[in-house]
Coordinates of C-alpha atoms in Angstrom, one line a residue:
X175 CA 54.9 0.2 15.8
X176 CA 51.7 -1.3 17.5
X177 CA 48.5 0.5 17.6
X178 CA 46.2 -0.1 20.6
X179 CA 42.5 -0.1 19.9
X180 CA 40.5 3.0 21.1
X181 CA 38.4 1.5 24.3
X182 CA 42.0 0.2 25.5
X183 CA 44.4 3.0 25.0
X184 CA 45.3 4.1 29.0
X185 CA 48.2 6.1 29.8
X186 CA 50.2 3.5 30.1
X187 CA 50.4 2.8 26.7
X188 CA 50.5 6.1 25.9
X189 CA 54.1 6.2 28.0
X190 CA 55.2 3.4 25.9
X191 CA 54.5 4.6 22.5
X192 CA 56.0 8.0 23.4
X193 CA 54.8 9.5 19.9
X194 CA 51.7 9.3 17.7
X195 CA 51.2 6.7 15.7
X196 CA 49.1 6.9 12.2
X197 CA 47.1 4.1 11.1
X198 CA 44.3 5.4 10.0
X199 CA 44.0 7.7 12.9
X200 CA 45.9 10.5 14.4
X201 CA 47.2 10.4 18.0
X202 CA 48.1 13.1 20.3
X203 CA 48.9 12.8 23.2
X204 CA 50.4 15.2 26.2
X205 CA 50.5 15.3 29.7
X206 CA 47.9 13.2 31.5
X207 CA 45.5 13.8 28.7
X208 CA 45.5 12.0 25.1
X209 CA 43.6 13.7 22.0
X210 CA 42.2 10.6 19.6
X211 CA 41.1 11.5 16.2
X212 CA 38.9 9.1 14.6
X213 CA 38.6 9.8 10.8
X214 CA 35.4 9.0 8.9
X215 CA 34.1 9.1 5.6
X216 CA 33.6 13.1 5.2
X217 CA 33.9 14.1 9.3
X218 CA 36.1 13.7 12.1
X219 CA 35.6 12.8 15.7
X220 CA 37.8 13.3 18.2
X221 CA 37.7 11.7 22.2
X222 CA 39.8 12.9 25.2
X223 CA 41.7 10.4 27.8
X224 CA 41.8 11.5 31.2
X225 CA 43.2 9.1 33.5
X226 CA 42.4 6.6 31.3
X227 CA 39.0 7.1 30.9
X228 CA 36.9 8.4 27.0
X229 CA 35.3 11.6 27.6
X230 CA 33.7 12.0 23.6
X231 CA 33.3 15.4 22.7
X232 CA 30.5 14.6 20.3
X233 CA 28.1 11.2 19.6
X234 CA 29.6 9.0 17.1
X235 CA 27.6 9.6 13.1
X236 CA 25.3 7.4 12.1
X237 CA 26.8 5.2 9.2
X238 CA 25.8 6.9 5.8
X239 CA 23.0 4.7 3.5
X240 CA 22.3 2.5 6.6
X241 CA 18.6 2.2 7.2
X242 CA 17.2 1.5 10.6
X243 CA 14.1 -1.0 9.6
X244 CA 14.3 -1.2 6.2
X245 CA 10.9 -2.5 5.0
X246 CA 8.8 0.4 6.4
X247 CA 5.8 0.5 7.2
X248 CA 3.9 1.7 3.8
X249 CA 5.6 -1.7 2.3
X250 CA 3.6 -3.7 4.9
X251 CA 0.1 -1.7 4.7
X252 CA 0.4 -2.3 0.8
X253 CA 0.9 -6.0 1.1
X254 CA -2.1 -6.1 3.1
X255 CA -4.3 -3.9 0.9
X256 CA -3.1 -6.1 -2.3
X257 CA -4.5 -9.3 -0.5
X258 CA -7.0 -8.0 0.4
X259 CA -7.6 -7.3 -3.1
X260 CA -6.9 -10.2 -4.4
X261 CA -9.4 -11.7 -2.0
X262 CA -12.6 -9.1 -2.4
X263 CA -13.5 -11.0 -5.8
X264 CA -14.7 -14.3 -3.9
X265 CA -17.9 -12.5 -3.3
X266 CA -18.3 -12.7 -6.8
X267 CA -17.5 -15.8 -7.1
X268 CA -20.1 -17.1 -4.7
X269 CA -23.1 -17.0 -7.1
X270 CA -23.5 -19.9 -9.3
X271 CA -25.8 -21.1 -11.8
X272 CA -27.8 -24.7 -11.3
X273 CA -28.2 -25.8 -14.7
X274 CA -30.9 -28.6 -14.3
X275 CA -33.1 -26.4 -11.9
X276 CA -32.5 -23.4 -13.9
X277 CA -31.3 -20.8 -11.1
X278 CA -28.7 -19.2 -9.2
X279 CA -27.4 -20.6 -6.3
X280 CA -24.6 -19.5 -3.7
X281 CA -21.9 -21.5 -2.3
X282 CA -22.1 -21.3 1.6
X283 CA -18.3 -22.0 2.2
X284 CA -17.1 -19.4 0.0
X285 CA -19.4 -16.9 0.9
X286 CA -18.4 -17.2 4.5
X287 CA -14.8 -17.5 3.7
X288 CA -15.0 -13.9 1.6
X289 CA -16.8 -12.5 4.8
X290 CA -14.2 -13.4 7.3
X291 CA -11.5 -12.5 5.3
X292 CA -12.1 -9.4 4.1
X293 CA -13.3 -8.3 8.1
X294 CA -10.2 -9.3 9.2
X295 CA -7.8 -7.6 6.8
X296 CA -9.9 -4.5 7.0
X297 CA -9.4 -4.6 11.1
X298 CA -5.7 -5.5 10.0
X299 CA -5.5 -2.6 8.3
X300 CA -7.0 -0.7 10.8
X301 CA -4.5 -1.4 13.2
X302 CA -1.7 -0.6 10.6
X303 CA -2.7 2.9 10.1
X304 CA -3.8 3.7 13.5
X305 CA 0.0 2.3 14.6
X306 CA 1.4 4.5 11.9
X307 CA -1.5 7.5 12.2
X308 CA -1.6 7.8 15.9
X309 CA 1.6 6.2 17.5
X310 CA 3.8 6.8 14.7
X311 CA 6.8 8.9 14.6
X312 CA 5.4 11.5 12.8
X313 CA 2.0 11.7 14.9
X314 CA 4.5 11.9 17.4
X315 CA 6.3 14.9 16.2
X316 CA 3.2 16.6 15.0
X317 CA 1.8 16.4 18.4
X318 CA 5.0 17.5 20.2
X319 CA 5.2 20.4 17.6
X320 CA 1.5 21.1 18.5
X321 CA 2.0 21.2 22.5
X322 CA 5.0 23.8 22.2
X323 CA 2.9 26.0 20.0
X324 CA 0.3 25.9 22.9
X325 CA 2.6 26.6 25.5
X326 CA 4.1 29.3 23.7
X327 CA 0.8 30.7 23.0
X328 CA 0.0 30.6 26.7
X329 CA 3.4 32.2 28.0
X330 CA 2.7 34.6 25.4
X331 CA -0.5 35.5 26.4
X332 CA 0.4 35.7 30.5
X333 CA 2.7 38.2 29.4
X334 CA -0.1 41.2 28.1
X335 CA -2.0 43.1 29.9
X336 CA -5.2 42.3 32.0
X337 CA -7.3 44.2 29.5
X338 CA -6.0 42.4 27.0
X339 CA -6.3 39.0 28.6
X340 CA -9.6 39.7 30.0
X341 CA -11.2 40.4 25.8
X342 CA -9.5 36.9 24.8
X343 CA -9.4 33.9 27.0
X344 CA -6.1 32.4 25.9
X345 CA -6.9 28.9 27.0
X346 CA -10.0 28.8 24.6
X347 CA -8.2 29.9 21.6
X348 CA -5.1 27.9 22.1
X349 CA -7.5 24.4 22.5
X350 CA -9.1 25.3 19.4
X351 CA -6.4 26.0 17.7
X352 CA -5.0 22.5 18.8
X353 CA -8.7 21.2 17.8
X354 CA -8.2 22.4 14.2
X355 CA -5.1 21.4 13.9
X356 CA -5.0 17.8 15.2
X357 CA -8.4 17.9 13.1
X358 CA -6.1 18.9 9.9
X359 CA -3.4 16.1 10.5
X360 CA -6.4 13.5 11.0
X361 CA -7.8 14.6 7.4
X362 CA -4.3 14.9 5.8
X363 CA -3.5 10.9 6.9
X364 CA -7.5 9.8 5.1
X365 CA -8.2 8.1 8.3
X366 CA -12.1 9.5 7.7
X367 CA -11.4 8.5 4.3
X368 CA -10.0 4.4 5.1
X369 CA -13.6 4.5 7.6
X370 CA -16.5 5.0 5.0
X371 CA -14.1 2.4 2.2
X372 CA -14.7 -0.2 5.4
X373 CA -18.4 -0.1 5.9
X374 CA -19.3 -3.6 5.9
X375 CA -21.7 -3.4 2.7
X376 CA -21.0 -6.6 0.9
X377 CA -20.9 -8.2 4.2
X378 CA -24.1 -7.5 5.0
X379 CA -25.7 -8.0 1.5
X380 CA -24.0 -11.6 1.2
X381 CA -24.7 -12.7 4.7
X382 CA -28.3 -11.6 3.7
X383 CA -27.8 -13.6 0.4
X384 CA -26.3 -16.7 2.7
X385 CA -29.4 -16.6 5.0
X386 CA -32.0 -16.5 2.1
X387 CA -31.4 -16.8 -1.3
X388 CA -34.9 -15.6 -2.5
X389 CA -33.2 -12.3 -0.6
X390 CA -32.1 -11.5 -3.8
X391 CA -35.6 -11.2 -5.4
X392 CA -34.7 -10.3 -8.5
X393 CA -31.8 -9.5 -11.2
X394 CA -31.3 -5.6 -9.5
X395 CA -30.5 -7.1 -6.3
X396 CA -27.1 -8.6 -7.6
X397 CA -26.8 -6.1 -9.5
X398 CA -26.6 -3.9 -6.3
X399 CA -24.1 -6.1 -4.7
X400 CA -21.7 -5.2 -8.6
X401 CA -22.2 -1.7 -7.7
X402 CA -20.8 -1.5 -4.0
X403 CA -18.5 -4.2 -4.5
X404 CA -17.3 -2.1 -8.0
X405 CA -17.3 1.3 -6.5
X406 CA -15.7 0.1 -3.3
X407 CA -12.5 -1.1 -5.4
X408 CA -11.7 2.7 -6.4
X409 CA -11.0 3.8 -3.1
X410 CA -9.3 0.6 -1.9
X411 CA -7.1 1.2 -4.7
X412 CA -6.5 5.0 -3.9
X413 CA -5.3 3.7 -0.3
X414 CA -2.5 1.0 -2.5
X415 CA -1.2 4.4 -4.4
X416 CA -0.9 6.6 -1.2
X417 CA 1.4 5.0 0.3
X418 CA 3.2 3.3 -2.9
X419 CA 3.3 7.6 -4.1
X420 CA 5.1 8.0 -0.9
X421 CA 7.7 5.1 -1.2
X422 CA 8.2 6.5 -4.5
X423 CA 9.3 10.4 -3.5
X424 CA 10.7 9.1 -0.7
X425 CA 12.6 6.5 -1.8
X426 CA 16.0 6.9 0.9
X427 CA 14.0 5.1 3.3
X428 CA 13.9 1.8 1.0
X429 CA 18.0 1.9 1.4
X430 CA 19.0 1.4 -2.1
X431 CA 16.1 -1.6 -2.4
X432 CA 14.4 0.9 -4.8
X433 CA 13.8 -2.7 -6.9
X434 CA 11.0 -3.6 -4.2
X435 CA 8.8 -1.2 -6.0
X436 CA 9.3 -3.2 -9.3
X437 CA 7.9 -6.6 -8.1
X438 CA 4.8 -4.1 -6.1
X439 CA 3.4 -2.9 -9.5
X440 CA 3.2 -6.0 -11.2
X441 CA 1.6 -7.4 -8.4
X442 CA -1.2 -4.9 -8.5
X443 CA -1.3 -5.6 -12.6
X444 CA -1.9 -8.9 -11.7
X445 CA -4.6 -8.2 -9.3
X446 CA -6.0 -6.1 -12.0
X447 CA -6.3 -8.7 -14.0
X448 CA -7.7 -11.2 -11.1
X449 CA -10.8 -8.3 -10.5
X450 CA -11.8 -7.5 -13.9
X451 CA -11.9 -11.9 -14.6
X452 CA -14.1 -11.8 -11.7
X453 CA -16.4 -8.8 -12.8
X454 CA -16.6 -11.0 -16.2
X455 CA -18.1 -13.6 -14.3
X456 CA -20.5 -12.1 -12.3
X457 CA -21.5 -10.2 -15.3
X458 CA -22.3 -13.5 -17.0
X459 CA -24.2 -14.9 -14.6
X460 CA -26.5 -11.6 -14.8
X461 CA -26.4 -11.9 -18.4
X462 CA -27.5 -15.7 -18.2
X463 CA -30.8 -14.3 -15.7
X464 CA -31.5 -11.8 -18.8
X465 CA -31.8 -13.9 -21.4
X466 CA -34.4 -16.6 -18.9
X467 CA -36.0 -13.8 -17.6
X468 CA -36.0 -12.7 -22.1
X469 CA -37.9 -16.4 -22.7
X470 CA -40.0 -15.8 -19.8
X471 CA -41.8 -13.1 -21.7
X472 CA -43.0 -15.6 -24.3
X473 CA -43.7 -18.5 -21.9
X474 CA -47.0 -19.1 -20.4
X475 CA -46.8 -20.0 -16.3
X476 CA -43.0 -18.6 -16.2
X477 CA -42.3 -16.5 -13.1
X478 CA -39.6 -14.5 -12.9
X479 CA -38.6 -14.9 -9.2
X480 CA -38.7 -18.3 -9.5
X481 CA -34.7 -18.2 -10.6
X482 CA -33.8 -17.4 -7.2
X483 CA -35.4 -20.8 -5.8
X484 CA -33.3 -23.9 -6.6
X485 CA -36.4 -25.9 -4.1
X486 CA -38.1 -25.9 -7.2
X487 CA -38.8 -27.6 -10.6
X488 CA -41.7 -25.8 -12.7
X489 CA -41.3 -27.9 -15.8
X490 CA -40.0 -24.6 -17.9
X491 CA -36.4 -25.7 -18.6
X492 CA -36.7 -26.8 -22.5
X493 CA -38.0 -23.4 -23.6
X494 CA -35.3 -21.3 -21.8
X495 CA -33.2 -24.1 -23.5
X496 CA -34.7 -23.4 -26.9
X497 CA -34.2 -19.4 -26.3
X498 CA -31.1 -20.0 -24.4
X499 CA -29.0 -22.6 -26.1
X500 CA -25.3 -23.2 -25.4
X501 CA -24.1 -24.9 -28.2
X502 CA -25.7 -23.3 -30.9
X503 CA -26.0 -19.7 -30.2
X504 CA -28.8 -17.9 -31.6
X505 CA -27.4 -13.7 -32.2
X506 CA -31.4 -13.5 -32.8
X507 CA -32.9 -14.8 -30.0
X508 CA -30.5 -13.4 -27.3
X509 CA -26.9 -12.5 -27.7
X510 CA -24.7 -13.2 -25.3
X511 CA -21.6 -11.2 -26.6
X512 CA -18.3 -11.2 -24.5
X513 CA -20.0 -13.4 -22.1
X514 CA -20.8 -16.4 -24.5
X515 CA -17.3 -17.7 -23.7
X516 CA -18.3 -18.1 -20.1
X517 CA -22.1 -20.0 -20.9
X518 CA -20.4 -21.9 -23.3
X519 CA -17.3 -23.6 -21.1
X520 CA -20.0 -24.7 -18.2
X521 CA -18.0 -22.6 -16.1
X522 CA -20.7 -20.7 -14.1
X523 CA -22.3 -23.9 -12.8
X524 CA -18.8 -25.2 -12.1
X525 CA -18.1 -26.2 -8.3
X526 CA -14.4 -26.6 -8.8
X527 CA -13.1 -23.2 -7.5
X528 CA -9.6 -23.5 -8.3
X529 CA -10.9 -24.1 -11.8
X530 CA -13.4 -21.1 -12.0
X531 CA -11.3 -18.4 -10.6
X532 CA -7.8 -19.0 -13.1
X533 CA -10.4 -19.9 -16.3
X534 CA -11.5 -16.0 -15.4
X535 CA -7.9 -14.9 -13.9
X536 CA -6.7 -16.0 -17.7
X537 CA -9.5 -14.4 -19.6
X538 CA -8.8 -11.1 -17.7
X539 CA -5.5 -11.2 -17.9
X540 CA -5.5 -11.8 -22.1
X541 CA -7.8 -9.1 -22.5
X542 CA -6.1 -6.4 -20.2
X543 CA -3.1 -6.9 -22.2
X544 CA -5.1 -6.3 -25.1
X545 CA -6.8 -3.8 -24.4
X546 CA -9.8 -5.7 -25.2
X547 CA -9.1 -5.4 -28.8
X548 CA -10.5 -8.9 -29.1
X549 CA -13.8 -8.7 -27.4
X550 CA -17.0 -8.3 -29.4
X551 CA -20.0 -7.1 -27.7
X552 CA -23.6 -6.7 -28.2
X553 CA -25.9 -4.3 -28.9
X554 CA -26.2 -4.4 -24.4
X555 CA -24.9 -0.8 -23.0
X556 CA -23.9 -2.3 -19.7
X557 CA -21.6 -4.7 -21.7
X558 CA -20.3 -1.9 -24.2
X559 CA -19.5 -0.1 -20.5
X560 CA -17.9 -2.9 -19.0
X561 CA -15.6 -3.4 -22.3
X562 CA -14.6 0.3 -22.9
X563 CA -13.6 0.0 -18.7
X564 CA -11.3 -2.9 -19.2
X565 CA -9.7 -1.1 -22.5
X566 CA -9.7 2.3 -20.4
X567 CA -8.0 0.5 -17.5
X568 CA -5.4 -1.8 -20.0
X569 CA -4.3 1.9 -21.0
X570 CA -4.1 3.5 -17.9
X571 CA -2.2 0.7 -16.3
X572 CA 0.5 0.3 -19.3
X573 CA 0.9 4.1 -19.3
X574 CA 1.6 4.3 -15.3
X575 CA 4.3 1.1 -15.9
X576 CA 6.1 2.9 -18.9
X577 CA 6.2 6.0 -16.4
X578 CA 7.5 4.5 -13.0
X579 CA 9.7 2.1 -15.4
X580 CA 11.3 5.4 -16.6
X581 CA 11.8 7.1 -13.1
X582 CA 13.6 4.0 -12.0
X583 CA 15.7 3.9 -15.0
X584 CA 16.6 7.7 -13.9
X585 CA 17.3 7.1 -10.1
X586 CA 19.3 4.4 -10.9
X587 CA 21.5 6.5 -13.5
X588 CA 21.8 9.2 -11.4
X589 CA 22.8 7.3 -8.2
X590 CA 25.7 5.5 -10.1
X591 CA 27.1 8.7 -11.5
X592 CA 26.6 10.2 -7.7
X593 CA 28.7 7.1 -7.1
X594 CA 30.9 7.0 -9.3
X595 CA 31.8 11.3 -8.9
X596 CA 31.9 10.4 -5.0
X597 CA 34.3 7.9 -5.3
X598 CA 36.8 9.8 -7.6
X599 CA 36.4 12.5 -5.5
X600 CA 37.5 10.5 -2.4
X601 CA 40.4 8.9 -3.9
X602 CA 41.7 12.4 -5.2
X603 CA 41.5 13.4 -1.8
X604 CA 43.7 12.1 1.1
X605 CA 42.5 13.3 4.4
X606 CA 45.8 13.0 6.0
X607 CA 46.9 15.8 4.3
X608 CA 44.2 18.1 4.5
X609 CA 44.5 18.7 8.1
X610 CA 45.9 21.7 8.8
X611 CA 48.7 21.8 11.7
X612 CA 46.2 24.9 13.2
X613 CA 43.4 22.2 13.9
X614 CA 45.6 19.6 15.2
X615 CA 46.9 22.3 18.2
X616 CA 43.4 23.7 18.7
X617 CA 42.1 20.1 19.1
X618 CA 45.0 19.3 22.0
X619 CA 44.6 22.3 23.4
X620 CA 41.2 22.1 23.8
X621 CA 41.7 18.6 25.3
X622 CA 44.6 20.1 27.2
X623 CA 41.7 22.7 28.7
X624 CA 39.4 19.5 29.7
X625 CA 42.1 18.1 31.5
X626 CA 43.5 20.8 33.8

């Protein structure tokens, strides 16, 4: 016995099977009207024919586990808070040192190329949460939630008494009301909060640098540009764990591609490791300033400024050898501590950037998994500072691994035995039998009813 599809069933057909067929589906059919009942996995449908045409009772379920745009939106505004990331270290590595003029330099091309990059991912970003903040689904619903609130406040308010209206002006109150609360949402999604991270400070200071070197001035200058730079990575990476917090509670919207957030974390441990190998370097440099600006004090005609102007050539450059030497290191004279490895491997006058930025990708990466174990420092309190942060952060980041490691191991042990109870409870059930003969006749007569 045939079975005709659902969109071509007519009456005809219905003449010529003459009973109901099962094949998956139950058919009744009586009259000039036909009652279709489409079983699904845990809910039934049913559509009536009338004259040959589907009159559906109810809209047809959304397929269970299927996700409409599965990389969602937080995915994408992490990606472009990681590269952004990953590029914010080329302002540091746009100092250099000039070895045979004794000085710092800065290379033009990458200190232009860190500026434009890191405007446009910040306006990229921009875009991103004011699509998802303003436009979004949810800004959507909150505002729609907020509008019936004010008209019910209104219609609520018509309905008193004049003395009552005339003590209150209901229009006031219900538009601040709206005020305060659009002004909560706005605070809840840190759109203040992404604003002051994007003030274009190391912009400014490096175009400033780009135009004039001798901006600079002295050793507190750069280490002014460490400070904004270093203080402005905190709350670029509060705005990575926002929404990566989110993808993690909310983790039916990934559609079982709960693995995404695996490849995400390391990505960030290797930017980790990208930023403190670019801190290191800057960090060396300034170190390299201290200990000329250290020989300086015992040199006649030596001026300290004077390492900011590479147009230059005072004569100086065997004594800040002597106090400064690269081979022979001189614990002292000067120590250089964890920064000897960087003064020693002609690294910070290196040109090659390709070369520079994996030598100090590598060093940060060995000592982040270390913990810094390895590192010995001098007596310098900035260094000891700078050592106990990458041991602090080595920590932090292997404890917040072990931890989301651990939740994923748990989702993915409860899903399979959600799975695997589902699916012995489905084949213990056959939904055949469990409709009662009372719902079948209900069903065609309520068909029956359409029809006549």
């Amino acid at each position: 016995m045939g079975f005709f599809p659902v969109d071509h069933v007519t009456l005809e057909h219905l003449k010529l099977i003459g009973q109901f067929s099962i094949n998956g589906h139950v058919l009744f059919f009586g009259g000039s009207t036909a009652a279709l009942i489409l079983w699904y996995q845990d809910s039934f449908r049913f559509s009536c024919l009338r004259n040959g045409t589907r009159n559906d009772t109810e809209e047809q379920a959304p397929e269970v586990g299927k996700v409409t745009f599965p990389w969602d939106w937080n995915i994408i505004i992490i990606l472009v808070r990681m590269i952004a990331l990953s590029l914010e270290p080329l302002f540091l590595y746009g100092l250099m040192i000039n070895e045979y003029k004794k000085c710092v330099e800065i290379d033009k091309k990458l200190g232009i190329t860190a500026i434009v990059s890191r405007s446009f991912l910040d306006i990229s970003y921009l875009v991103l949460r004011f699509h998802t903040g303003f436009l979004g689904n949810q800004f959507r619903k909150y505002r729609r939630k907020l509008k019936n609130k004010l008209h019910a406040e209104k219609k609520g308010a018509a309905s008193r008494p004049t003395e009552t209206m005339a003590s209150t002006d209901p229009i006031d109150s219900s538009h601040s009301t709206l005020v305060k609360d659009l002004r909560k949402y706005f605070l809840h999604q840190h759109l203040l909060f992404d604003i002051l991270v994007f003030l274009p400070i190391p912009q400014v200071v490096m175009l400033c640098i780009l135009l004039d070197v001798r901006a600079m001035k002295s050793l507190k200058t750069l280490q002014i540009l460490n400070i904004f730079i270093f203080f402005q990575y905190w709350p670029r990476v509060f705005q990575i764990y926002l929404p990566r917090k989110d993808l993690g509670s909310n983790h039916e919207i990934l559609g079982g591609r709960l693995w995404v957030l695996g490849p995400l974390d390391f990505f960030l441990y290797i930017i980790a490791g990208h930023v403190l190998g670019a801190f290191w370097y800057c960090f060396s440099i300034q170190r390299t300033v201290a200990c000329w600006y250290r020989a300086c004090e015992n040199h006649d005609g030596c001026v300290r400024n004077s390492f900011y102007y590479c147009d230059h050539n005072f004569g100086y450059h065997s004594a800040l050898d002597d106090f400064c030497p690269k081979n022979m290191p001189n614990a002292e004279l000067f120590d250089f501590g964890v920064y000897l490895d960087a003064h020693q491997s002609y690294i910070l006058e290196s040109k090659n950037i390709p070369q520079k930025i994996f030598y100090c990708f590598c060093w940060g990466m060995r000592n982040l998994s270390s913990f810094g174990s390895n590192l010995r420092t001098s007596n310098d309190v900035w260094e000891n500072c700078f050592v106990l942060c990458v041991t602090i952060f080595g920590l932090l980041l292997f404890l917040y691994y072990m931890g989301n490691f651990q939740i994923y191991l748990q989702r993915r042990i409860t899903s399979k035995s959600n799975a695997e109870a589902a699916k012995k409870e489905e084949e213990g059930i056959n939904p055949l039998k469990n409709v009662s003969f009372f719902t079948s006749i209900n069903l065609l007569n309520y068909c029956l009813s359409r029809a006549y």
